[in-house]
Amino acid sequence: MESSILEELRKETGGEDLDLSWLDKPAAERGLRVAPSRRGLTLEDISTQSYGDIPVHTNNQSGRMRGAAPRADQQRSANQWGDKSASWSDSAMLLYEEAVQRQWSSATDIPWAELPELPEEMELAMSQLCTFLTQVEFIAGDVPGMYAPNISGEYFEIGMFLASQIMDEARHLDVFRKRALANGIGLLKAGPGAIGLLVAQDFTEMASTLHLVGEGFVQSMFRMGEMFAQTEVDKRMFRLAAQDESRHVAFGVMHMKHVIETQPERRDEIHTYLDRMEGNLGTGSTQAGLTGGGETGEALAILLGGGTTETQLREGYGKLLAIRKRQVNEYMHRLDVVGLGDRRQRMNPFMAMLLDPPKN
Ligand SMILES: [Fe+2]
Ligand SMILES: [Fe+2]
């Protein structure tokens, strides 16, 4: 700010003692032009001019927000990451805005009063599926939550996206819990737990295992909710949850893409994380993990076949195989997008046998 203005302000406020150095932003920072776009005034709209300069590396560990002037006495935080590639995802701003605009309420956006009562074995199967899913969603909120304190103010949009995901997962936990209780059955057998997700030591390890594999499998399943949901109310529940999961998967895919592009030397390391996750998915004895183990597979087969007779179960397991195929092929598609198409040759054989031939 020009010194004459500063002097005038000092005179006006009567203060020789006033500091007013906070007014002293460099001239280049002035003349900022910000305007709303089609979706309103979004994070992308204000990530403009110098505010859009996202550093590849930073020593900013103080919680100073990108664009704010530093101060000499600022306090440090021990654990904020200084590398953009440690957590960055190009889609975070857009996905955060979408998350805020598309929040829904499990209490009022699901027409619970219109939920009919199904035959008992179908209600039991639905409650078993929902018991597994409440636990999946609980873990899906805990895992990204572990990393929120590591995000520097330079990359604050990542922290905001993580907060939106945690809120989404809380809503998923609550909607499936409500469904399990809604027709008088309640919760049945717990799922097997976090199967390697909570052991992640690194954000990219988390995105590989949670977003690329775990959430991707859940997203594919929710998208097929039309097949196993018996009522319009249940279909709506899975549709709304699938819409949220798409954002979580998109965040992870764009993070992985960024890492593969900027740190190609991490490829083998990432494959190792995927080896671990596929081990939890792709074989009979340990597939308990993401697919929910025997009990959830059985519950899904009953829902898909429409009952528990031998014919119905056979049909149910046939349809379940279609869901598994879709899960594996959509996973392979994500791998192609992030630049890990060579995974096709390394994939757990129990999963690889469900792959469609490559398109090209
Ligand atoms: Fe979820
Ligand atoms: Fe999710």
XYZ file of C-alpha atoms and ligand atoms in Angstrom:
362
model
C 0.000 0.000 0.000
C 1.280 3.450 -0.847
C 2.902 5.153 2.086
C 0.776 8.309 1.712
C -2.372 6.291 2.354
C -0.750 4.669 5.370
C 0.221 8.073 6.730
C -3.289 9.364 6.163
C -4.762 6.378 7.992
C -2.388 6.882 10.898
C -3.429 10.514 11.068
C -7.134 9.677 10.866
C -6.989 7.019 13.555
C -4.782 9.261 15.643
C -2.228 6.557 16.098
C 1.476 6.942 15.698
C 1.436 3.669 17.696
C -0.613 1.737 15.174
C 1.284 -0.904 13.232
C -0.953 -1.201 10.143
C 1.654 -3.362 8.430
C -1.122 -5.870 7.681
C -2.377 -3.375 5.097
C 0.896 -3.615 3.275
C 0.120 -6.242 0.633
C 2.375 -6.075 -2.455
C 0.822 -4.124 -5.337
C 0.791 -7.221 -7.566
C -1.731 -8.810 -5.246
C -4.201 -5.995 -5.782
C -6.575 -5.733 -8.700
C -7.943 -9.158 -7.916
C -10.926 -10.022 -10.098
C -13.283 -12.720 -8.864
C -16.638 -13.595 -10.406
C -19.137 -16.398 -9.894
C -19.487 -19.018 -12.612
C -22.431 -21.183 -13.646
C -22.462 -23.036 -10.329
C -22.070 -19.959 -8.150
C -18.856 -18.687 -6.595
C -16.845 -21.898 -6.365
C -13.435 -22.778 -4.964
C -12.161 -22.987 -8.533
C -13.442 -19.457 -9.234
C -11.410 -18.044 -6.325
C -8.340 -20.117 -7.134
C -7.282 -17.341 -9.460
C -4.241 -15.151 -10.134
C -1.693 -15.618 -7.338
C -4.309 -17.514 -5.288
C -4.215 -20.275 -7.872
C -0.440 -20.761 -7.550
C -0.327 -24.108 -5.799
C 3.297 -24.776 -4.824
C 4.922 -28.108 -5.652
C 6.775 -27.847 -2.351
C 6.212 -25.706 0.726
C 7.678 -25.070 4.153
C 4.336 -23.692 5.259
C 3.576 -25.744 8.335
C 1.795 -23.099 10.325
C -1.788 -23.335 9.174
C -1.241 -20.160 7.115
C -3.749 -20.325 4.287
C -2.445 -20.135 0.733
C -2.308 -16.456 -0.247
C -2.057 -15.011 3.267
C 1.074 -13.007 4.151
C 3.449 -14.887 6.465
C 4.322 -13.582 9.905
C 7.550 -13.863 11.833
C 6.117 -15.380 14.989
C 3.962 -18.069 13.401
C 3.824 -21.405 15.168
C 4.743 -24.647 13.455
C 2.815 -27.832 13.250
C 5.016 -30.895 13.241
C 3.161 -33.043 10.806
C 1.951 -31.070 7.791
C 3.259 -32.431 4.517
C 5.362 -30.100 2.385
C 4.903 -31.861 -0.966
C 1.936 -31.209 -3.208
C 2.153 -34.742 -4.607
C 1.755 -36.220 -1.110
C -1.985 -35.571 -1.154
C -3.016 -33.489 -4.155
C -5.950 -34.365 -6.403
C -6.884 -32.038 -9.273
C -10.550 -32.831 -8.739
C -10.717 -31.834 -5.053
C -12.158 -28.327 -5.492
C -14.883 -29.432 -7.882
C -15.765 -32.498 -5.801
C -15.944 -30.497 -2.581
C -18.387 -28.033 -4.167
C -20.454 -30.892 -5.555
C -20.482 -32.599 -2.155
C -21.754 -29.449 -0.455
C -24.427 -28.897 -3.094
C -25.641 -32.507 -3.110
C -25.893 -33.309 0.592
C -29.024 -35.253 1.462
C -30.660 -36.366 4.672
C -31.235 -39.991 5.560
C -34.039 -38.826 7.836
C -36.071 -36.875 5.294
C -34.893 -37.745 1.755
C -35.710 -41.440 2.119
C -39.502 -42.025 2.177
C -39.380 -44.417 5.149
C -43.151 -44.301 5.611
C -43.538 -45.924 2.179
C -41.225 -48.857 2.965
C -43.223 -52.080 2.591
C -42.438 -55.169 4.628
C -40.767 -57.976 2.665
C -41.039 -61.724 3.346
C -38.982 -62.563 6.429
C -36.016 -64.180 4.645
C -35.702 -61.133 2.411
C -35.813 -58.771 5.396
C -33.158 -60.862 7.146
C -30.958 -60.770 4.044
C -31.379 -57.002 3.709
C -30.496 -56.514 7.375
C -27.379 -58.666 6.988
C -26.261 -56.638 3.978
C -26.917 -53.387 5.855
C -25.060 -54.626 8.953
C -21.981 -55.203 6.805
C -22.400 -51.852 5.050
C -22.718 -49.800 8.260
C -19.321 -51.136 9.303
C -17.820 -50.527 5.860
C -18.994 -46.912 6.018
C -17.725 -46.421 9.567
C -14.250 -47.492 8.439
C -14.500 -45.423 5.242
C -14.882 -42.307 7.411
C -12.128 -43.203 9.867
C -9.487 -43.865 7.236
C -9.402 -40.454 5.477
C -9.929 -38.785 8.870
C -6.486 -39.990 9.939
C -4.823 -37.707 7.386
C -6.693 -34.433 7.909
C -4.023 -33.016 10.282
C -1.294 -33.635 7.675
C -2.697 -31.238 5.080
C -0.871 -27.899 4.814
C -2.763 -24.627 4.414
C -1.252 -24.446 0.913
C -3.355 -27.482 -0.057
C -6.364 -26.752 2.131
C -8.845 -27.906 -0.544
C -7.703 -31.476 0.076
C -8.599 -31.168 3.757
C -12.014 -29.783 2.823
C -12.672 -32.642 0.427
C -11.700 -35.162 3.134
C -14.159 -33.479 5.506
C -16.911 -33.843 2.883
C -16.100 -37.516 2.432
C -16.212 -38.123 6.183
C -19.647 -36.455 6.300
C -20.858 -38.577 3.365
C -19.661 -41.783 5.046
C -21.390 -40.784 8.288
C -24.640 -40.413 6.337
C -24.123 -43.795 4.661
C -23.503 -45.441 8.020
C -26.685 -43.901 9.345
C -28.918 -44.700 6.351
C -27.933 -48.394 6.338
C -28.368 -48.624 10.093
C -31.832 -47.106 9.772
C -32.708 -49.585 7.017
C -31.544 -52.542 9.127
C -33.811 -51.441 11.951
C -36.714 -50.024 9.912
C -38.678 -53.267 9.478
C -37.977 -54.680 12.908
C -34.995 -57.001 12.236
C -32.045 -54.921 13.471
C -28.343 -55.650 13.046
C -27.105 -59.182 12.336
C -23.516 -60.468 11.988
C -20.655 -57.928 11.992
C -18.274 -57.706 9.044
C -14.641 -58.780 9.204
C -13.181 -55.317 9.862
C -10.820 -52.936 8.161
C -8.841 -55.618 6.256
C -5.647 -53.692 5.786
C -7.129 -50.231 5.334
C -6.267 -48.788 8.729
C -2.647 -49.966 8.523
C -1.837 -47.485 5.733
C 1.143 -45.299 6.656
C 0.956 -42.978 3.692
C -1.718 -40.980 1.874
C -1.054 -42.575 -1.506
C -1.177 -45.994 0.133
C -4.543 -44.935 1.572
C -5.832 -43.713 -1.816
C -4.684 -46.953 -3.501
C -6.317 -49.201 -0.948
C -9.363 -47.199 0.161
C -10.382 -45.132 -2.881
C -9.138 -47.155 -5.820
C -10.024 -50.593 -4.446
C -12.390 -50.368 -1.458
C -14.656 -47.497 -2.435
C -14.526 -48.528 -6.052
C -15.916 -51.964 -5.171
C -18.601 -50.387 -2.995
C -19.497 -47.900 -5.753
C -19.895 -50.679 -8.346
C -22.129 -52.571 -5.909
C -24.318 -49.557 -5.096
C -24.682 -48.794 -8.794
C -26.159 -52.264 -9.165
C -28.546 -51.629 -6.280
C -31.443 -51.757 -8.756
C -30.730 -55.492 -9.047
C -30.877 -56.425 -5.372
C -32.957 -53.650 -3.807
C -36.525 -54.941 -3.496
C -38.382 -51.688 -2.967
C -38.359 -48.164 -4.379
C -37.239 -46.935 -0.968
C -34.196 -49.245 -0.981
C -33.378 -48.323 -4.573
C -33.371 -44.654 -3.687
C -31.058 -45.317 -0.745
C -28.499 -47.077 -2.965
C -28.805 -44.472 -5.742
C -28.096 -41.593 -3.369
C -25.178 -43.434 -1.741
C -23.715 -44.356 -5.165
C -23.756 -40.695 -6.171
C -21.621 -39.843 -3.123
C -19.254 -42.778 -3.677
C -18.575 -41.558 -7.208
C -16.992 -38.437 -5.732
C -14.791 -40.427 -3.361
C -13.601 -42.693 -6.150
C -12.981 -39.706 -8.465
C -10.881 -37.997 -5.797
C -8.705 -41.085 -5.366
C -8.353 -41.721 -9.090
C -7.156 -38.159 -9.697
C -4.721 -38.384 -6.768
C -3.255 -41.627 -8.074
C -2.987 -40.138 -11.569
C -1.107 -37.156 -10.148
C 1.305 -39.427 -8.271
C 1.982 -41.708 -11.240
C 2.610 -38.656 -13.455
C 4.829 -36.790 -11.007
C 6.535 -39.733 -9.237
C 6.669 -42.647 -11.676
C 9.278 -44.281 -9.435
C 6.464 -45.149 -7.004
C 4.759 -47.598 -9.397
C 6.108 -50.792 -7.828
C 5.416 -49.545 -4.338
C 1.783 -48.888 -5.333
C 1.497 -52.329 -6.923
C 2.515 -53.795 -3.554
C -0.409 -52.050 -1.837
C -2.740 -53.375 -4.504
C -1.302 -56.906 -4.065
C -2.309 -56.685 -0.423
C -5.822 -55.472 -1.161
C -6.432 -58.006 -3.911
C -5.358 -60.730 -1.506
C -8.190 -59.588 0.724
C -10.637 -59.728 -2.150
C -9.898 -62.349 -4.643
C -9.620 -65.733 -2.960
C -12.232 -67.917 -1.376
C -10.906 -68.043 2.151
C -9.940 -64.413 2.603
C -12.451 -62.704 0.347
C -14.181 -61.866 3.598
C -12.797 -58.353 3.402
C -14.440 -56.062 0.919
C -17.005 -58.426 -0.429
C -18.320 -59.039 3.055
C -17.480 -62.698 3.542
C -19.777 -65.670 3.308
C -22.723 -64.189 5.148
C -22.954 -61.049 3.024
C -22.496 -63.042 -0.192
C -25.338 -65.317 0.933
C -27.548 -62.373 1.822
C -26.900 -60.769 -1.561
C -27.643 -64.043 -3.368
C -30.984 -64.329 -1.542
C -31.902 -60.741 -2.436
C -30.776 -61.170 -6.049
C -32.609 -64.464 -6.531
C -35.722 -63.339 -4.693
C -35.743 -66.045 -2.007
C -34.176 -69.155 -0.521
C -35.361 -72.019 -2.738
C -32.663 -73.891 -4.648
C -33.673 -72.305 -7.958
C -33.770 -68.842 -6.437
C -30.353 -69.286 -4.855
C -28.854 -70.557 -8.098
C -30.225 -67.524 -9.897
C -29.016 -65.286 -7.059
C -25.447 -66.580 -7.236
C -25.498 -66.140 -11.027
C -26.418 -62.489 -10.601
C -23.868 -62.077 -7.812
C -21.205 -63.195 -10.251
C -22.352 -60.405 -12.593
C -21.843 -57.903 -9.766
C -18.359 -59.281 -9.020
C -17.497 -59.029 -12.720
C -18.599 -55.441 -12.837
C -16.588 -54.663 -9.691
C -13.419 -56.158 -11.160
C -13.839 -54.596 -14.603
C -14.560 -51.142 -13.219
C -11.471 -51.532 -11.017
C -9.422 -52.378 -14.103
C -10.840 -49.314 -15.839
C -9.699 -47.083 -12.945
C -6.245 -48.646 -13.128
C -6.094 -47.822 -16.848
C -7.118 -44.218 -16.141
C -4.436 -43.652 -13.494
C -1.726 -45.202 -15.676
C -1.476 -48.617 -14.022
C -2.862 -50.649 -16.918
C -0.004 -53.146 -16.450
C -1.911 -54.352 -13.383
C -3.845 -56.631 -15.744
C -0.819 -58.967 -15.831
C -0.261 -58.828 -12.074
C -3.812 -59.079 -10.790
C -4.843 -61.760 -8.309
C -5.855 -64.691 -10.584
C -9.186 -65.097 -8.762
C -10.057 -61.577 -9.852
C -8.303 -61.638 -13.216
C -10.527 -64.496 -14.361
C -13.495 -62.108 -14.137
C -11.842 -59.550 -16.441
C -13.278 -58.788 -19.856
C -10.659 -58.876 -22.629
C -8.820 -55.536 -23.040
C -10.517 -53.032 -25.362
C -8.183 -52.059 -28.192
Fe -19.797 -44.605 1.731
Fe -17.040 -43.586 0.175
